Coordinates of C-alpha atoms in Angstrom, one line a residue:
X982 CA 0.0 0.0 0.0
X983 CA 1.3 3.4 -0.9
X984 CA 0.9 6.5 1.5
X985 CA 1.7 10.1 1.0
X986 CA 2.0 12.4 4.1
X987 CA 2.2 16.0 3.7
X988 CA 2.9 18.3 6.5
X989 CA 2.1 22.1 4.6
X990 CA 0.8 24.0 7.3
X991 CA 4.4 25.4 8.7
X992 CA 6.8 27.5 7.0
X993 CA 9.0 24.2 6.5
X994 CA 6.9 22.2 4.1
X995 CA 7.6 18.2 3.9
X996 CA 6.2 15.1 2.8
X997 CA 7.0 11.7 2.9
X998 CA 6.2 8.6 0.9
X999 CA 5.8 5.4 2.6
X1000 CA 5.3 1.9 0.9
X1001 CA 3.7 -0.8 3.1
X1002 CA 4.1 1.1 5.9
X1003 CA 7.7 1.6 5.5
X1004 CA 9.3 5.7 4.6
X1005 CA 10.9 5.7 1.8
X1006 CA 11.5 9.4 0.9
X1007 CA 11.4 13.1 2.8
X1008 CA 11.5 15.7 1.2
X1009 CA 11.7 19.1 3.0
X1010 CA 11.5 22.8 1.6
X1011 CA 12.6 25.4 3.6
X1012 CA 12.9 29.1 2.1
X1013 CA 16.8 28.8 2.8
X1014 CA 17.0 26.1 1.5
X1015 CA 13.9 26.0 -1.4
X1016 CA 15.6 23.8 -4.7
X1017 CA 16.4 26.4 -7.6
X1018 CA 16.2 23.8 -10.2
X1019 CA 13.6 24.9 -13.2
X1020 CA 14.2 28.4 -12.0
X1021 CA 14.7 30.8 -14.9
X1022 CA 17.6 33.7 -14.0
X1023 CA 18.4 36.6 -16.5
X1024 CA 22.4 36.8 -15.7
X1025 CA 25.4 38.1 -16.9
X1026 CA 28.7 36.3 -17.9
X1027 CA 31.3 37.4 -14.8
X1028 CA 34.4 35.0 -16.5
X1029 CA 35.1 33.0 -19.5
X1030 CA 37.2 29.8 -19.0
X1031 CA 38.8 28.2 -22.0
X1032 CA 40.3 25.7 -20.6
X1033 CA 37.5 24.3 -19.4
X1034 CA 34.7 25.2 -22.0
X1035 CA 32.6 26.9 -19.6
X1036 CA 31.6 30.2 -18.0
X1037 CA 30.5 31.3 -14.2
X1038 CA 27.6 33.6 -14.6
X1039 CA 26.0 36.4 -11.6
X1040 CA 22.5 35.3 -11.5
X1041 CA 21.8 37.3 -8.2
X1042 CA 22.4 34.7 -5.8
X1043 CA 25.3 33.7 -3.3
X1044 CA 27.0 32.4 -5.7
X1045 CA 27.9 32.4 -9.2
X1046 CA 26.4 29.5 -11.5
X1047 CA 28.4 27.5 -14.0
X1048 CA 27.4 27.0 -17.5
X1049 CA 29.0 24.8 -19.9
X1050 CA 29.4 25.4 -23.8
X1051 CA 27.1 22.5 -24.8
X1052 CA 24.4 24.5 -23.3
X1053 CA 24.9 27.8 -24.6
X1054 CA 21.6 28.7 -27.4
X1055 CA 24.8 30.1 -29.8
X1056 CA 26.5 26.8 -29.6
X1057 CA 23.4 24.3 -30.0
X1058 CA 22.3 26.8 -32.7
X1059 CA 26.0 27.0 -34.5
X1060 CA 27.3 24.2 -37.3
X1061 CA 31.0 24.6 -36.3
X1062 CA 31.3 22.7 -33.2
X1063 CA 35.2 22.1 -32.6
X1064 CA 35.2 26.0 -31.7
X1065 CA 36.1 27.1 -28.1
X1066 CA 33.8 28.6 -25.9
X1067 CA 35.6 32.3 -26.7
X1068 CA 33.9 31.8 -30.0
X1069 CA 30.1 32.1 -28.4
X1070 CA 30.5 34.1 -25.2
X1071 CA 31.9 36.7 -24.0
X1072 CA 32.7 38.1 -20.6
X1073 CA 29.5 40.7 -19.4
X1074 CA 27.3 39.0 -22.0
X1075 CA 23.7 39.2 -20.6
X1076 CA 21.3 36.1 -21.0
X1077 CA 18.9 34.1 -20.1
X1078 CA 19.6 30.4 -18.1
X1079 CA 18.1 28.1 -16.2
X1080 CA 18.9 26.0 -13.1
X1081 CA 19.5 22.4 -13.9
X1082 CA 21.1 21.9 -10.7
X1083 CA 21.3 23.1 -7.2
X1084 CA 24.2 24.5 -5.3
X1085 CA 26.1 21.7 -3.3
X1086 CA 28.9 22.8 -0.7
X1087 CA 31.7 25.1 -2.6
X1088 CA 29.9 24.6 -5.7
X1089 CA 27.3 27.1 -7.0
X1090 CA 24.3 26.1 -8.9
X1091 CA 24.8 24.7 -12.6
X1092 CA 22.8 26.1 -15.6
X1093 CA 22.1 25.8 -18.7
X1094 CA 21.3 28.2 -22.0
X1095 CA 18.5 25.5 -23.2
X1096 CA 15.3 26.8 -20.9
X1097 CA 12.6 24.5 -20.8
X1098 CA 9.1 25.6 -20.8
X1099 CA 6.8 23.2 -19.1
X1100 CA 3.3 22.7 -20.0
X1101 CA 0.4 20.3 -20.0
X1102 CA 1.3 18.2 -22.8
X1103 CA 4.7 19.7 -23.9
X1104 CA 7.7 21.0 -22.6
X1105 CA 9.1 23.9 -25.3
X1106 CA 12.5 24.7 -26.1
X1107 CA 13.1 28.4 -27.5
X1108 CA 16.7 27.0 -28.6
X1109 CA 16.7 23.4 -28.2
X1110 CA 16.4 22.9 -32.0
X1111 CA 15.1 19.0 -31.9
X1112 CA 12.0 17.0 -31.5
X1113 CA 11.9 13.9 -28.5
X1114 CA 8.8 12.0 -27.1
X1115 CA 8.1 11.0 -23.5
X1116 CA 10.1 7.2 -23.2
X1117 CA 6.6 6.3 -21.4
X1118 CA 4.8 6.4 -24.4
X1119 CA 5.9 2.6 -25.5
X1120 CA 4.2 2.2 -29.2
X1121 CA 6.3 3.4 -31.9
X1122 CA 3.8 4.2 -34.1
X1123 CA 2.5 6.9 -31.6
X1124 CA 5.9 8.1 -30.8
X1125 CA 6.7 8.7 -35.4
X1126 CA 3.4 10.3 -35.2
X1127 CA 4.4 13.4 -32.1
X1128 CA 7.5 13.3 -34.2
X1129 CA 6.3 14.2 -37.4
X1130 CA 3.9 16.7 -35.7
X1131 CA 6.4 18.2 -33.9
X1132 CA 8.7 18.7 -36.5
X1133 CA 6.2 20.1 -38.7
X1134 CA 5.0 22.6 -35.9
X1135 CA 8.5 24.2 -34.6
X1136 CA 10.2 26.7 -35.8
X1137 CA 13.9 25.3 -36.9
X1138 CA 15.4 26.7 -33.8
X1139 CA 12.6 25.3 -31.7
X1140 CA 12.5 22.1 -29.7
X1141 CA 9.7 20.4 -28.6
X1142 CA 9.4 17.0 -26.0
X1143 CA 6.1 15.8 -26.0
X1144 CA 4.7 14.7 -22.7
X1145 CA 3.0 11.6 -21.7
X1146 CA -0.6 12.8 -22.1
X1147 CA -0.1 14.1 -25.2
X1148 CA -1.6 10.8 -27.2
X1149 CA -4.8 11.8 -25.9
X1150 CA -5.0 15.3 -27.2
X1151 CA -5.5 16.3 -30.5
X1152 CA -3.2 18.1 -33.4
X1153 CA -5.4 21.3 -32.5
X1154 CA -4.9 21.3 -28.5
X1155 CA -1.2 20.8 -29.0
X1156 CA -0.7 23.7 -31.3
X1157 CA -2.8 26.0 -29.4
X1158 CA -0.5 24.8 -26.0
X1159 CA 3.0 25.4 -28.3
X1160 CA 1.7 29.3 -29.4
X1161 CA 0.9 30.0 -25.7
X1162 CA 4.2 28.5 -24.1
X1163 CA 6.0 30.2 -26.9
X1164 CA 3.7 33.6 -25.7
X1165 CA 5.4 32.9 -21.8
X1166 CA 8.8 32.8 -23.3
X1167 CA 7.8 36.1 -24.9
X1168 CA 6.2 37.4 -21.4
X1169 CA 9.7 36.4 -20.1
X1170 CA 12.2 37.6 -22.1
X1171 CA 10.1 41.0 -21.6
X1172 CA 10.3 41.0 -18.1
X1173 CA 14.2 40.3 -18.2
X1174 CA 14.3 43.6 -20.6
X1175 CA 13.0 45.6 -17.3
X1176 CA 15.9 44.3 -15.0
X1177 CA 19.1 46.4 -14.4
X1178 CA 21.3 43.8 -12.7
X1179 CA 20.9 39.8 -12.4
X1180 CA 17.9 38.6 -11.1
X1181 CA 14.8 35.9 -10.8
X1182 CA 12.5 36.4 -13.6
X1183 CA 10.5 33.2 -13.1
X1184 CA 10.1 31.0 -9.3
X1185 CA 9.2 26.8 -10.4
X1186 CA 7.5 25.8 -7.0
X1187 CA 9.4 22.3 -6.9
X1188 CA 8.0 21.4 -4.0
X1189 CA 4.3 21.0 -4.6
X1190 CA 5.0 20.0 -8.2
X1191 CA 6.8 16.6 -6.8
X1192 CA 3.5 16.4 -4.2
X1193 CA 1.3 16.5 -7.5
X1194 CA 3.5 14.0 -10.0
X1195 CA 3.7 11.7 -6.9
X1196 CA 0.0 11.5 -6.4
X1197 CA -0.5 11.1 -10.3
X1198 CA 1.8 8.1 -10.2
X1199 CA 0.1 6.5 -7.1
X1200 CA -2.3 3.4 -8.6
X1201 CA -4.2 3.5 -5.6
X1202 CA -3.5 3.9 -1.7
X1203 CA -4.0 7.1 0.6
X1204 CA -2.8 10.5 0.4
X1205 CA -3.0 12.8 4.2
X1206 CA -2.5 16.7 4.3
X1207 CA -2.8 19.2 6.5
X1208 CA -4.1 22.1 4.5
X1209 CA -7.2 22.2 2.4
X1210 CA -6.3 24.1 -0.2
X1211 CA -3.5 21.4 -1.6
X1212 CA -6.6 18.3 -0.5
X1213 CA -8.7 20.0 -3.3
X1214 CA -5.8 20.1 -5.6
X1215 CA -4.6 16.5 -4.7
X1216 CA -8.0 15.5 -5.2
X1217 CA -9.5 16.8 -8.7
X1218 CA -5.4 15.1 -9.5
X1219 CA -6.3 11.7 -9.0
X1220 CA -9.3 10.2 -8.3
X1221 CA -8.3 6.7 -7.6
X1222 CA -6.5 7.4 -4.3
X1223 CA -8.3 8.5 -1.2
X1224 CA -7.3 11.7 -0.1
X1225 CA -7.7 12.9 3.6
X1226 CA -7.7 15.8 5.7
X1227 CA -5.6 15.6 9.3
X1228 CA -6.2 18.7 11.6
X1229 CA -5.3 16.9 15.0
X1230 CA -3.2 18.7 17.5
X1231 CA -0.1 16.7 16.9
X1232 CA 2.1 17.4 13.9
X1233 CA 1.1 15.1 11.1
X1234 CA 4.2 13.5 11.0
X1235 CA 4.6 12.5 14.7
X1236 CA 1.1 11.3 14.5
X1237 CA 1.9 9.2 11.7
X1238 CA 5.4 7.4 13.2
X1239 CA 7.3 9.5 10.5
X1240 CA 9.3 12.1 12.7
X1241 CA 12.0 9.1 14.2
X1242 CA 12.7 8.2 10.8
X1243 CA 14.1 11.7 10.0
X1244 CA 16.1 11.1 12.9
X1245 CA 17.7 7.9 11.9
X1246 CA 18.2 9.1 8.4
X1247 CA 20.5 11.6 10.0
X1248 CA 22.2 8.8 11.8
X1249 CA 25.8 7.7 10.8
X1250 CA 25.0 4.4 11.6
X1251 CA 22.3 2.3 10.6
X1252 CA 21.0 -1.2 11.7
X1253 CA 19.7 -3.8 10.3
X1254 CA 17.1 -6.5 11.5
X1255 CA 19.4 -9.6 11.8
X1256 CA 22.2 -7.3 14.3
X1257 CA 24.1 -6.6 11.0
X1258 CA 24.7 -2.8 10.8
X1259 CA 26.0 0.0 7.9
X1260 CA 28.5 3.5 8.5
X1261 CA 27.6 6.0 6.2
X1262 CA 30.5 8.2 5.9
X1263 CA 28.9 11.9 3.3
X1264 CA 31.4 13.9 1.8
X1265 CA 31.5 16.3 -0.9
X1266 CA 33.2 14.6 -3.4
X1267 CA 31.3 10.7 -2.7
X1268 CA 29.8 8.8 -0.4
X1269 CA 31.0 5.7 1.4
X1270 CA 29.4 3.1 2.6
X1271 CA 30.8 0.1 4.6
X1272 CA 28.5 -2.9 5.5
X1273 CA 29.4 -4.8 8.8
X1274 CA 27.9 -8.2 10.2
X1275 CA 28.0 -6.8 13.7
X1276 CA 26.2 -9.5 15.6
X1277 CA 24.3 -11.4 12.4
X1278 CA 26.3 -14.8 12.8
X1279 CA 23.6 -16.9 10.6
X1280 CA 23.0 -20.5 10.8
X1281 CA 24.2 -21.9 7.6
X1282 CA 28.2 -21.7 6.5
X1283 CA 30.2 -18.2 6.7
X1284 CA 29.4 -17.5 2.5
X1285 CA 25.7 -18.4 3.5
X1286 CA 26.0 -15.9 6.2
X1287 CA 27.9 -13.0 4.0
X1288 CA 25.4 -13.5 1.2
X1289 CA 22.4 -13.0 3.2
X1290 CA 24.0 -10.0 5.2
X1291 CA 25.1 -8.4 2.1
X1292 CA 21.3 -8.8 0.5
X1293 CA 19.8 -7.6 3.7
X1294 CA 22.3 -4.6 3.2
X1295 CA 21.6 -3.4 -0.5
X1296 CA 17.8 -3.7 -0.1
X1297 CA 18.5 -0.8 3.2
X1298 CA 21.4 0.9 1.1
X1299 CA 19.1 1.6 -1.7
X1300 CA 16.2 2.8 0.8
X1301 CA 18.7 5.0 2.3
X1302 CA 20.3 6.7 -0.6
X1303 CA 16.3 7.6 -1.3
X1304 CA 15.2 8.9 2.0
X1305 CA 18.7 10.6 2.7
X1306 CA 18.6 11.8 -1.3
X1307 CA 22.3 11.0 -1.3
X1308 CA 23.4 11.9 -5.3
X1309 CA 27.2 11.8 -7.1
X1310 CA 29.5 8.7 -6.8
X1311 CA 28.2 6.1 -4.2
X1312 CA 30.8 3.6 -2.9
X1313 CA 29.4 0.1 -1.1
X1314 CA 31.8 -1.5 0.5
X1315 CA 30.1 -5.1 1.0
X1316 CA 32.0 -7.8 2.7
X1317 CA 34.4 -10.0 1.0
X1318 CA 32.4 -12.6 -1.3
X1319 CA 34.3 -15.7 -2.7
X1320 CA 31.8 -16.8 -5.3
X1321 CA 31.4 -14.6 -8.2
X1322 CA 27.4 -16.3 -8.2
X1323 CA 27.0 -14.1 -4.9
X1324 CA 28.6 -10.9 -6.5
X1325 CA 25.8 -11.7 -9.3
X1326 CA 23.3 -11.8 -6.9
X1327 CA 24.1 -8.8 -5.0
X1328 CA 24.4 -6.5 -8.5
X1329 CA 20.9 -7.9 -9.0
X1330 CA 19.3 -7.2 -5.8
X1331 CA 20.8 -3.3 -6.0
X1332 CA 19.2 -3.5 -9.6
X1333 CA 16.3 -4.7 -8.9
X1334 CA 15.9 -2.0 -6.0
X1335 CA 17.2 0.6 -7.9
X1336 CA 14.7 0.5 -10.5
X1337 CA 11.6 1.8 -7.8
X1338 CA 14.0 4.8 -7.2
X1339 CA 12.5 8.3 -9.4
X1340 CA 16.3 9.1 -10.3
X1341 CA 18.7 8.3 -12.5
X1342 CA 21.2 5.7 -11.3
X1343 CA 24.0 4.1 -12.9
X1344 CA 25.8 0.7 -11.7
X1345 CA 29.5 0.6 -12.6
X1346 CA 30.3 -2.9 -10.8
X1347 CA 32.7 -4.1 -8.6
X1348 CA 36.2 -3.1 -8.5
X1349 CA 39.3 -5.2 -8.0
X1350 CA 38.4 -4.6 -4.3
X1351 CA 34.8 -5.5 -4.3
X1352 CA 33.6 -2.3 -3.9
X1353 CA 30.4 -1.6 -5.6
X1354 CA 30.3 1.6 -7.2
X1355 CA 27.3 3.6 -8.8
X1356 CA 26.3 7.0 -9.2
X1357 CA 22.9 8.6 -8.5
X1358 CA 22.0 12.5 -10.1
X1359 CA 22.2 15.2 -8.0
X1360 CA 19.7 17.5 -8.5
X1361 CA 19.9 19.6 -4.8
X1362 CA 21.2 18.9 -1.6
X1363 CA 21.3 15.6 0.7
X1364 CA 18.9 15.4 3.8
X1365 CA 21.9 16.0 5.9
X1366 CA 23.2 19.5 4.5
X1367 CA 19.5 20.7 4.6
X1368 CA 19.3 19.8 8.1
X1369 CA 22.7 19.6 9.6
X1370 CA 25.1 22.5 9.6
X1371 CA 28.9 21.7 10.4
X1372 CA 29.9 21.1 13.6
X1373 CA 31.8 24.0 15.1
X1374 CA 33.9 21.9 17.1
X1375 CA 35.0 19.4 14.9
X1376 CA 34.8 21.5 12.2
X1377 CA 32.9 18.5 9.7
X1378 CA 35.4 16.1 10.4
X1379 CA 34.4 14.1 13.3
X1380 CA 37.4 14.4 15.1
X1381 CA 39.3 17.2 17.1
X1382 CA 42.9 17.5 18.9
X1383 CA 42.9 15.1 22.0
X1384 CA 44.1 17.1 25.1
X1385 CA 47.3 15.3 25.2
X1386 CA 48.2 17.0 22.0
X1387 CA 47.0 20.5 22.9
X1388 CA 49.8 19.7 26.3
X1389 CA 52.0 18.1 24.5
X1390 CA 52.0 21.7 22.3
X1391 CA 51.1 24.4 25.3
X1392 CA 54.6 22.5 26.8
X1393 CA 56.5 23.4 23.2
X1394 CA 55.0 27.0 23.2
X1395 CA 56.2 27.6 27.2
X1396 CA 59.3 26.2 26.8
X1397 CA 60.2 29.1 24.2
X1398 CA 59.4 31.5 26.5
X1399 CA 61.6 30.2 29.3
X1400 CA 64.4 33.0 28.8
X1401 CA 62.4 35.5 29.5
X1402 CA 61.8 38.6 32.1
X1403 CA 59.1 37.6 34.1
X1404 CA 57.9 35.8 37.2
X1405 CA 54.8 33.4 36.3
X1406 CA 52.8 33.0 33.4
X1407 CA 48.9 33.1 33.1
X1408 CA 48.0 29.6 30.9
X1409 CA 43.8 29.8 29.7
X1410 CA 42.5 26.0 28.9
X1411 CA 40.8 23.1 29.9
X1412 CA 40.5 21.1 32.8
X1413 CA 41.5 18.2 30.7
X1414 CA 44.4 19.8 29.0
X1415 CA 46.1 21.1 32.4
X1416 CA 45.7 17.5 33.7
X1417 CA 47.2 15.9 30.7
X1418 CA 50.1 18.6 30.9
X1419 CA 51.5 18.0 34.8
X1420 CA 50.6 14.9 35.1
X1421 CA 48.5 13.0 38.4
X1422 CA 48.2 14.9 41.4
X1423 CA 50.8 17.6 39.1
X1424 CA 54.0 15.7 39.3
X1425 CA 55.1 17.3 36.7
X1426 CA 54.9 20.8 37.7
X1427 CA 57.9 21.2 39.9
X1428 CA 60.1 19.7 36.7
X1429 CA 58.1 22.0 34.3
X1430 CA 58.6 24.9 36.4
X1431 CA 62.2 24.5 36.8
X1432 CA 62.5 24.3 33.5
X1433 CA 60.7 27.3 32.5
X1434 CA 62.5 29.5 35.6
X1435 CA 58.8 30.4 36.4
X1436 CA 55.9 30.0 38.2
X1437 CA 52.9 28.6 35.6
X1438 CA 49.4 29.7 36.9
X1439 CA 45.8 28.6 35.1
X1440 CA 42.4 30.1 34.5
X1441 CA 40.6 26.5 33.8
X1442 CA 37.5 27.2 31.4
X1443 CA 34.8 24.2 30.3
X1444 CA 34.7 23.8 26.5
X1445 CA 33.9 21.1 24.6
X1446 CA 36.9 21.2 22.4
X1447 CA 40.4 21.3 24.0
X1448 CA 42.9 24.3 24.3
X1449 CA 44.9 26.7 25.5
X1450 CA 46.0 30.6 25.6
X1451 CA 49.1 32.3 26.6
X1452 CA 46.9 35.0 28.8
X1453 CA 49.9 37.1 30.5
X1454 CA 53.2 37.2 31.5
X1455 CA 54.1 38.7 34.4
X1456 CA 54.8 39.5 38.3
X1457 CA 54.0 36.4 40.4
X1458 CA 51.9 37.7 43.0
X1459 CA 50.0 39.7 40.0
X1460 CA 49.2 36.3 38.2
X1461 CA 48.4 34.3 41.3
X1462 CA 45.5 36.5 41.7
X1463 CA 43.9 35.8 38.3
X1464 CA 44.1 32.3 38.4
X1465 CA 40.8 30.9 38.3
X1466 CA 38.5 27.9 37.7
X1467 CA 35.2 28.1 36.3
X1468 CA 34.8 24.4 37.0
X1469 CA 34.7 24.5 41.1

């Protein structure tokens, strides 16, 4: 049974999909974080690079997009295609683009020159300059039919994809759609005319777009949101699923057991049923993910045991790269199989998974290692960087300086100073960090201090990450006095 929650009500919109019962995607939009992709921008060309056949281009937001030749109108439109990108932009050149990709850590959003125009039964190219039909429409007959039609409606520069529903409408209903998405175009380029400097000149509301094409796909099942205004959307959408209206007290996803599965999502490490467990280890460049028996030990032999492990893993791994919308290169890092028959199986069972999942996935196959390596589009961020922000101790990396190393450095750093013209210096750290620097019950003190020709003195602070300061040098009975701790 399939069930679609949506929680509108808030500023922070979300909805998840469940499957027997079982999540299978969140999706959250926040305003900080709302997806850009489909967004139309009029910008302006900021630097050309040759070498890499692409330009970054001021579109008004944080950060500057990055278009690639292939996508520039002049390029799709131009016969000589061994020419450099110096050949069809130039640097302040103004133009239109659209978002094909969202912004993801350093990188800011990609674009392209090719807008696409959505409509009912078409999606209209201004410069795309070539005729496709939806790969849903399966009878080839159909599909030379929209071809010839589209080909003999467009304009030469024009490109047309024709939409599912198309077959059911008539030469006359998808002329009269191509003149009024070609009118929009007009409307837009218009409204970029009026702009001074970079800007938005047309907002795609993603969010309840993927609410709508999810409820279209549904065959049957139920479909609960909180606001009524999206229920009498939902429902003149699809009249095959029930849809109903939730206005208790509790948030909609509490109420519905969704809320602890955005928590585990979050989670580096996830179990599985049989005590087996997987560490999911996000970066910017890839994603690495190692699969563990933990306590599964099985009751058949050890390959009997790794097999079933390793299948109880992909179907979870595939769940998760869904629900944590986890996109780029994807490295599974099974354990060992000696058979190549279970290596088999395991490629089928990803496969087989995979081919529920709404984006485009591609299985490269096991290396030498056997590590399984795919990639999955990235259209916007992962769940974690719209949730999570870096931590400011750690700094991302899940791991900080021990307080033996910040001693073992505070003693370097005093031991320079031990030629000079004071009395006692004023040391600012932690609790853990003194201990760690003169030892139990400071033994190491007296040997320190003779050392150093001076007395040492601390102002003990709590923090969660450990350090020092070099506060003050100076007169000993001056010092003494500022020594403090925060901590008794």
């Amino acid at each position: 049974m399939e069930t679609l929650i949506v929680n509108y009500t808030a500023r922070e919109k979300r909805f998840a999909y469940l499957r027997d019962n079982r999540v299978e995607q969140i999706v959250f939009d926040r305003p900080e974080h709302r997806s850009l992709v489909g967004n139309i921008y009029f910008g302006t060309v900021t630097k050309v690079l040759p070498g890499m056949n692409a330009v970054f281009i001021d579109i008004g937001e944080e950060k500057n997009a990055y278009l690639h030749r292939d996508v520039l109108p002049s390029y799709v439109l131009s016969s000589e295609k061994q020419k450099n990108i110096t050949s069809f932009v130039h640097q302040g050149e103004k133009m239109l683009v659209q978002v094909d990709k969202d912004a993801t850590g350093t990188k800011g959003p990609k674009v392209t020159g090719i807008i696409e125009i959505q409509g009912n039964n078409l999606i209209y190219m201004p410069n795309g300059r070539y005729v496709a039909v939806s790969k849903k429409i399966a009878d080839e007959a159909q599909k030379a039919m929209l071809r010839r039609l589209g080909n003999r409606l467009k304009m030469e520069e024009e490109g047309i994809i024709f939409r599912t529903s198309s077959i059911s409408n008539t030469e006359e209903e998808i002329q009269e759609e191509l003149q009024s998405l070609r009118q929009h175009y007009q409307e837009l380029k218009q409204k970029a005319g009026f702009l001074k400097k970079p800007g938005l000149i047309f907002q795609k509301d993603t969010f309840l777009e993927m609410i709508l094409d999810g409820v279209l796909k549904m065959k049957s099942g139920e479909v609960i949101v909180d606001d009524l205004a999206v229920k009498k959307m939902l429902e003149q959408a699809n009249s095959k699923v029930m849809i109903s209206y939730y206005n208790g007290k509790v948030n909609i996803f509490s109420a519905n057991q969704v809320e602890h599965e955005i928590e585990k999502a979050l989670k580096r490490i996830v179990w599985l049923d049989q005590g087996a467990y997987l560490i999911f280890d996000e970066t910017e460049a890839l994603t690495i993910i190692d699969v563990n028996t933990g306590k599964f030990s099985g009751k058949a032999d050890y390959q009997d045991t790794v097999l079933k492990t390793n299948q109880l893993a992909a179907k979870e791994i595939v769940k998760q790269l869904r629900l944590r919308d986890i996109g780029g290169i994807v490295l599974i890092d099974f354990i060992d199989m000696a058979r190549v028959q279970d290596k088999q199986t395991i490629l089928d069972t990803v496969e087989t998974e995979l081919a529920r999942d709404g984006k485009r996935t591609k299985i490269i196959g096991f290396t030498p290692l056997g590590i399984l390596q795919l990639t999955r589009k990235r259209t916007k961020v992962t769940l974690s960087e719209a949730l999570q922000v870096k931590c400011p101790v750690c700094e991302g990396t899940g791991r900080i300086l021990s307080p033996e190393t910040m001693a073992f450095r505070l003693e370097r750093e005093l031991l320079e100073h031990r030629h000079g013209e004071f009395e006692a210096i004023l040391v600012e750290t932690t609790k853990e960090v003194k201990e760690a620097l003169l030892g139990e019950n400071d033994a190491y003190r007296e040997v320190l201090e003779d050392l150093l020709h001076v007395k040492i003195y601390f102002s003990i602070h709590a923090s969660a990450k450990p350090y020092y300061v070099l506060k003050q040098f100076g007169d000993d009975q001056d010092i003494s006095l500022k020594a403090i701790d925060t901590l008794a």
